[in-house]
């Protein structure tokens, strides 16, 4: 996306002055505009990039929710299995060590 710089930028291999119109990736352009470092040359490009970013954020949130639901379901299965193992008959249970009596 093309933006007009409101501040100068300098890197190892470039120098850009205030007022320069430069091409940057959509995500970087949105960050620069939000930070007040640049303004969009094409307002429609900003709207399109923001819509794409919003759609990606929604997809990422849904994927995270799906992963959490799967983890929760697996945790329930694990808890139920542990409870079933703990409910063995007393003759099959592992004997517990009895505390030793204190020596006087």
Backbone as JSON Lines, residues from 0, in Angstrom:
{"i":0,"aa":"X","n":[0.85,-1.16,0.0],"ca":[0.0,0.0,0.0],"c":[0.9,1.23,0.0]}
{"i":1,"aa":"X","n":[0.47,2.24,-0.68],"ca":[1.23,3.48,-0.77],"c":[0.8,4.41,0.36]}
{"i":2,"aa":"X","n":[1.81,4.92,1.12],"ca":[1.56,5.87,2.2],"c":[2.46,7.08,2.04]}
{"i":3,"aa":"X","n":[2.02,8.18,2.63],"ca":[2.82,9.4,2.65],"c":[3.35,9.54,4.07]}
{"i":4,"aa":"X","n":[4.68,9.63,4.19],"ca":[5.31,9.68,5.5],"c":[5.08,11.02,6.2]}
{"i":5,"aa":"X","n":[4.77,10.96,7.48],"ca":[4.66,12.15,8.31],"c":[5.92,12.34,9.14]}
{"i":6,"aa":"X","n":[6.76,11.32,9.17],"ca":[8.04,11.36,9.88],"c":[9.11,10.73,8.99]}
{"i":7,"aa":"X","n":[10.35,11.06,9.24],"ca":[11.45,10.45,8.48],"c":[11.72,9.06,9.02]}
{"i":8,"aa":"X","n":[12.19,8.18,8.13],"ca":[12.59,6.82,8.52],"c":[13.95,6.53,7.93]}
{"i":9,"aa":"X","n":[14.78,5.84,8.72],"ca":[16.12,5.5,8.26],"c":[16.4,4.06,8.64]}
{"i":10,"aa":"X","n":[16.99,3.34,7.72],"ca":[17.41,1.97,7.99],"c":[18.82,1.78,7.49]}
{"i":11,"aa":"X","n":[19.31,0.55,7.58],"ca":[20.67,0.25,7.14],"c":[20.84,0.52,5.65]}
{"i":12,"aa":"X","n":[19.81,0.19,4.87],"ca":[19.94,0.32,3.42],"c":[19.01,1.35,2.81]}
{"i":13,"aa":"X","n":[18.35,2.18,3.64],"ca":[17.42,3.16,3.07],"c":[17.32,4.39,3.95]}
{"i":14,"aa":"X","n":[16.86,5.46,3.33],"ca":[16.57,6.71,4.03],"c":[15.32,7.3,3.39]}
{"i":15,"aa":"X","n":[14.32,7.6,4.21],"ca":[13.06,8.13,3.69],"c":[12.72,9.39,4.48]}
{"i":16,"aa":"X","n":[12.32,10.43,3.77],"ca":[12.07,11.73,4.39],"c":[10.57,11.97,4.58]}
{"i":17,"aa":"X","n":[10.29,12.91,5.47],"ca":[8.91,13.33,5.68],"c":[8.35,13.83,4.34]}
{"i":18,"aa":"X","n":[7.14,13.39,4.01],"ca":[6.52,13.78,2.75],"c":[6.73,12.79,1.63]}
{"i":19,"aa":"X","n":[7.69,11.87,1.78],"ca":[7.91,10.85,0.75],"c":[6.7,9.92,0.67]}
{"i":20,"aa":"X","n":[6.35,9.51,-0.53],"ca":[5.33,8.5,-0.72],"c":[6.04,7.19,-1.0]}
{"i":21,"aa":"X","n":[5.78,6.2,-0.16],"ca":[6.48,4.92,-0.26],"c":[5.47,3.79,-0.31]}
{"i":22,"aa":"X","n":[5.9,2.64,-0.84],"ca":[5.1,1.42,-0.84],"c":[5.57,0.52,0.28]}
{"i":23,"aa":"X","n":[4.65,0.1,1.12],"ca":[4.94,-0.86,2.19],"c":[3.83,-1.9,2.2]}
{"i":24,"aa":"X","n":[4.06,-2.98,2.9],"ca":[3.04,-4.01,3.03],"c":[1.81,-3.47,3.76]}
{"i":25,"aa":"X","n":[0.68,-4.11,3.55],"ca":[-0.57,-3.64,4.15],"c":[-0.49,-3.59,5.67]}
{"i":26,"aa":"X","n":[0.06,-4.63,6.28],"ca":[0.13,-4.67,7.74],"c":[1.01,-3.53,8.27]}
{"i":27,"aa":"X","n":[2.15,-3.32,7.64],"ca":[3.04,-2.23,8.08],"c":[2.37,-0.88,7.86]}
{"i":28,"aa":"X","n":[1.68,-0.72,6.74],"ca":[0.99,0.54,6.46],"c":[-0.06,0.83,7.53]}
{"i":29,"aa":"X","n":[-0.83,-0.19,7.89],"ca":[-1.86,0.01,8.93],"c":[-1.23,0.38,10.26]}
{"i":30,"aa":"X","n":[-0.1,-0.26,10.6],"ca":[0.6,0.08,11.86],"c":[1.11,1.52,11.82]}
{"i":31,"aa":"X","n":[1.69,1.92,10.69],"ca":[2.24,3.28,10.58],"c":[1.12,4.33,10.65]}
{"i":32,"aa":"X","n":[-0.01,4.04,10.0],"ca":[-1.13,4.98,10.03],"c":[-1.68,5.08,11.45]}
{"i":33,"aa":"X","n":[-1.84,3.93,12.12],"ca":[-2.35,3.93,13.49],"c":[-1.42,4.67,14.45]}
{"i":34,"aa":"X","n":[-0.13,4.6,14.18],"ca":[0.87,5.26,15.05],"c":[1.05,6.73,14.71]}
{"i":35,"aa":"X","n":[0.4,7.21,13.65],"ca":[0.54,8.6,13.26],"c":[1.82,8.9,12.51]}
{"i":36,"aa":"X","n":[2.44,7.88,11.96],"ca":[3.69,8.07,11.23],"c":[3.47,8.28,9.73]}
{"i":37,"aa":"X","n":[2.25,7.97,9.26],"ca":[1.97,8.08,7.83],"c":[0.47,8.26,7.61]}
{"i":38,"aa":"X","n":[0.13,8.7,6.42],"ca":[-1.27,8.75,5.99],"c":[-1.37,7.99,4.68]}
{"i":39,"aa":"X","n":[-2.54,7.43,4.45],"ca":[-2.74,6.65,3.24],"c":[-2.87,7.57,2.04]}
{"i":40,"aa":"X","n":[-2.29,7.16,0.94],"ca":[-2.43,7.89,-0.31],"c":[-3.79,7.54,-0.92]}
{"i":41,"aa":"X","n":[-4.2,6.29,-0.78],"ca":[-5.47,5.8,-1.32],"c":[-6.34,5.3,-0.17]}
{"i":42,"aa":"X","n":[-7.41,6.03,0.14],"ca":[-8.28,5.67,1.26],"c":[-8.94,4.31,1.05]}
{"i":43,"aa":"X","n":[-9.27,3.97,-0.17],"ca":[-9.9,2.68,-0.44],"c":[-8.95,1.53,-0.12]}
{"i":44,"aa":"X","n":[-7.67,1.73,-0.39],"ca":[-6.68,0.69,-0.08],"c":[-6.63,0.43,1.42]}
{"i":45,"aa":"X","n":[-6.76,1.5,2.22],"ca":[-6.77,1.34,3.68],"c":[-8.0,0.55,4.11]}
{"i":46,"aa":"X","n":[-9.15,0.9,3.56],"ca":[-10.39,0.19,3.9],"c":[-10.28,-1.29,3.53]}
{"i":47,"aa":"X","n":[-9.73,-1.58,2.36],"ca":[-9.58,-2.96,1.92],"c":[-8.61,-3.72,2.83]}
{"i":48,"aa":"X","n":[-7.49,-3.08,3.16],"ca":[-6.49,-3.72,4.02],"c":[-7.05,-3.96,5.41]}
{"i":49,"aa":"X","n":[-7.8,-2.99,5.93],"ca":[-8.38,-3.14,7.26],"c":[-9.42,-4.26,7.27]}
{"i":50,"aa":"X","n":[-10.22,-4.35,6.21],"ca":[-11.2,-5.42,6.11],"c":[-10.51,-6.79,6.07]}
{"i":51,"aa":"X","n":[-9.43,-6.87,5.32],"ca":[-8.68,-8.13,5.24],"c":[-8.07,-8.48,6.59]}
{"i":52,"aa":"X","n":[-7.52,-7.48,7.28],"ca":[-6.94,-7.72,8.6],"c":[-8.01,-8.15,9.59]}
{"i":53,"aa":"X","n":[-9.19,-7.53,9.54],"ca":[-10.28,-7.91,10.43],"c":[-10.74,-9.34,10.16]}
{"i":54,"aa":"X","n":[-10.84,-9.71,8.88],"ca":[-11.24,-11.07,8.53],"c":[-10.22,-12.08,9.02]}
{"i":55,"aa":"X","n":[-8.93,-11.75,8.9],"ca":[-7.89,-12.66,9.38],"c":[-7.94,-12.78,10.89]}
{"i":56,"aa":"X","n":[-8.17,-11.67,11.58],"ca":[-8.26,-11.71,13.04],"c":[-9.44,-12.57,13.48]}
{"i":57,"aa":"X","n":[-10.57,-12.46,12.77],"ca":[-11.74,-13.28,13.11],"c":[-11.45,-14.77,12.88]}
{"i":58,"aa":"X","n":[-10.77,-15.08,11.78],"ca":[-10.41,-16.47,11.49],"c":[-9.44,-17.01,12.54]}
{"i":59,"aa":"X","n":[-8.47,-16.18,12.95],"ca":[-7.52,-16.6,13.97],"c":[-8.23,-16.84,15.31]}
{"i":60,"aa":"X","n":[-9.17,-15.95,15.66],"ca":[-9.91,-16.11,16.91],"c":[-10.75,-17.39,16.88]}
{"i":61,"aa":"X","n":[-11.37,-17.69,15.75],"ca":[-12.17,-18.91,15.64],"c":[-11.28,-20.14,15.75]}
{"i":62,"aa":"X","n":[-10.1,-20.11,15.12],"ca":[-9.17,-21.23,15.2],"c":[-8.71,-21.44,16.64]}
{"i":63,"aa":"X","n":[-8.45,-20.35,17.35],"ca":[-8.04,-20.46,18.76],"c":[-9.18,-21.04,19.6]}
{"i":64,"aa":"X","n":[-10.41,-20.59,19.34],"ca":[-11.56,-21.12,20.09],"c":[-11.75,-22.61,19.81]}
{"i":65,"aa":"X","n":[-11.58,-23.01,18.56],"ca":[-11.71,-24.43,18.2],"c":[-10.63,-25.26,18.89]}
{"i":66,"aa":"X","n":[-9.41,-24.75,18.9],"ca":[-8.31,-25.47,19.56],"c":[-8.55,-25.58,21.06]}
{"i":67,"aa":"X","n":[-9.08,-24.52,21.67],"ca":[-9.37,-24.56,23.1],"c":[-10.48,-25.56,23.4]}
{"i":68,"aa":"X","n":[-11.5,-25.6,22.55],"ca":[-12.6,-26.56,22.75],"c":[-12.08,-27.99,22.65]}
{"i":69,"aa":"X","n":[-11.19,-28.25,21.69],"ca":[-10.61,-29.58,21.56],"c":[-9.76,-29.94,22.77]}
{"i":70,"aa":"X","n":[-8.99,-28.98,23.28],"ca":[-8.17,-29.22,24.46],"c":[-9.05,-29.48,25.68]}
{"i":71,"aa":"X","n":[-10.13,-28.73,25.82],"ca":[-11.05,-28.94,26.93],"c":[-11.69,-30.32,26.87]}
{"i":72,"aa":"X","n":[-12.09,-30.74,25.67],"ca":[-12.69,-32.07,25.51],"c":[-11.68,-33.16,25.86]}
{"i":73,"aa":"X","n":[-10.43,-33.0,25.44],"ca":[-9.41,-34.0,25.75],"c":[-9.13,-34.02,27.26]}
{"i":74,"aa":"X","n":[-9.14,-32.86,27.89],"ca":[-8.92,-32.81,29.34],"c":[-10.03,-33.55,30.07]}
{"i":75,"aa":"X","n":[-11.26,-33.41,29.63],"ca":[-12.38,-34.12,30.26],"c":[-12.2,-35.62,30.1]}
{"i":76,"aa":"X","n":[-11.8,-36.06,28.9],"ca":[-11.56,-37.49,28.68],"c":[-10.45,-37.98,29.63]}
{"i":77,"aa":"X","n":[-9.38,-37.21,29.75],"ca":[-8.27,-37.6,30.62],"c":[-8.71,-37.66,32.08]}
{"i":78,"aa":"X","n":[-9.51,-36.7,32.52],"ca":[-10.0,-36.68,33.91],"c":[-10.9,-37.88,34.17]}
{"i":79,"aa":"X","n":[-11.79,-38.17,33.22],"ca":[-12.69,-39.31,33.39],"c":[-11.9,-40.62,33.44]}
{"i":80,"aa":"X","n":[-10.87,-40.74,32.61],"ca":[-10.05,-41.95,32.62],"c":[-9.29,-42.07,33.93]}
{"i":81,"aa":"X","n":[-8.79,-40.97,34.46],"ca":[-8.07,-41.01,35.73],"c":[-9.02,-41.38,36.86]}
{"i":82,"aa":"X","n":[-10.24,-40.87,36.82],"ca":[-11.23,-41.2,37.84],"c":[-11.6,-42.68,37.77]}
{"i":83,"aa":"X","n":[-11.71,-43.22,36.57],"ca":[-12.02,-44.64,36.42],"c":[-10.88,-45.51,36.96]}
{"i":84,"aa":"X","n":[-9.65,-45.09,36.72],"ca":[-8.51,-45.85,37.26],"c":[-8.47,-45.78,38.77]}
{"i":85,"aa":"X","n":[-8.87,-44.66,39.34],"ca":[-8.83,-44.48,40.79],"c":[-9.94,-45.26,41.48]}
{"i":86,"aa":"X","n":[-10.95,-45.65,40.75],"ca":[-12.09,-46.34,41.34],"c":[-11.94,-47.86,41.26]}
{"i":87,"aa":"X","n":[-10.74,-48.37,41.34],"ca":[-10.51,-49.81,41.29],"c":[-10.96,-50.44,42.6]}
{"i":88,"aa":"X","n":[-11.19,-51.73,42.59],"ca":[-11.6,-52.45,43.79],"c":[-10.51,-52.35,44.85]}
{"i":89,"aa":"X","n":[-10.88,-52.32,46.13],"ca":[-9.88,-52.17,47.2],"c":[-8.78,-53.22,47.16]}
{"i":90,"aa":"X","n":[-9.11,-54.46,46.76],"ca":[-8.06,-55.5,46.73],"c":[-7.04,-55.26,45.61]}
{"i":91,"aa":"X","n":[-7.4,-54.43,44.63],"ca":[-6.47,-54.12,43.55],"c":[-5.71,-52.82,43.8]}
{"i":92,"aa":"X","n":[-6.13,-52.1,44.8],"ca":[-5.5,-50.8,45.08],"c":[-4.08,-51.0,45.58]}
{"i":93,"aa":"X","n":[-3.24,-50.07,45.32],"ca":[-1.86,-50.11,45.8],"c":[-1.89,-49.83,47.29]}
{"i":94,"aa":"X","n":[-1.27,-50.66,48.09],"ca":[-1.29,-50.42,49.53],"c":[-0.55,-49.13,49.87]}
{"i":95,"aa":"X","n":[-1.13,-48.41,50.8],"ca":[-0.53,-47.15,51.23],"c":[0.44,-47.42,52.37]}
{"i":96,"aa":"X","n":[1.53,-46.74,52.36],"ca":[2.51,-46.88,53.44],"c":[1.91,-46.29,54.71]}
{"i":97,"aa":"X","n":[2.08,-47.02,55.82],"ca":[1.57,-46.55,57.09],"c":[2.64,-45.7,57.74]}
{"i":98,"aa":"X","n":[2.23,-44.59,58.36],"ca":[3.23,-43.75,59.01],"c":[3.91,-44.5,60.16]}
{"i":99,"aa":"X","n":[5.19,-44.3,60.28],"ca":[5.93,-44.95,61.36],"c":[5.64,-44.24,62.67]}
{"i":100,"aa":"X","n":[5.66,-45.03,63.73],"ca":[5.43,-44.45,65.05],"c":[6.71,-43.76,65.5]}
{"i":101,"aa":"X","n":[6.5,-42.65,66.15],"ca":[7.64,-41.9,66.64],"c":[8.37,-42.7,67.73]}
{"i":102,"aa":"X","n":[9.67,-42.7,67.69],"ca":[10.49,-43.38,68.69],"c":[10.63,-42.45,69.88]}
{"i":103,"aa":"X","n":[10.38,-43.03,71.08],"ca":[10.49,-42.21,72.3],"c":[11.85,-42.28,72.9]}
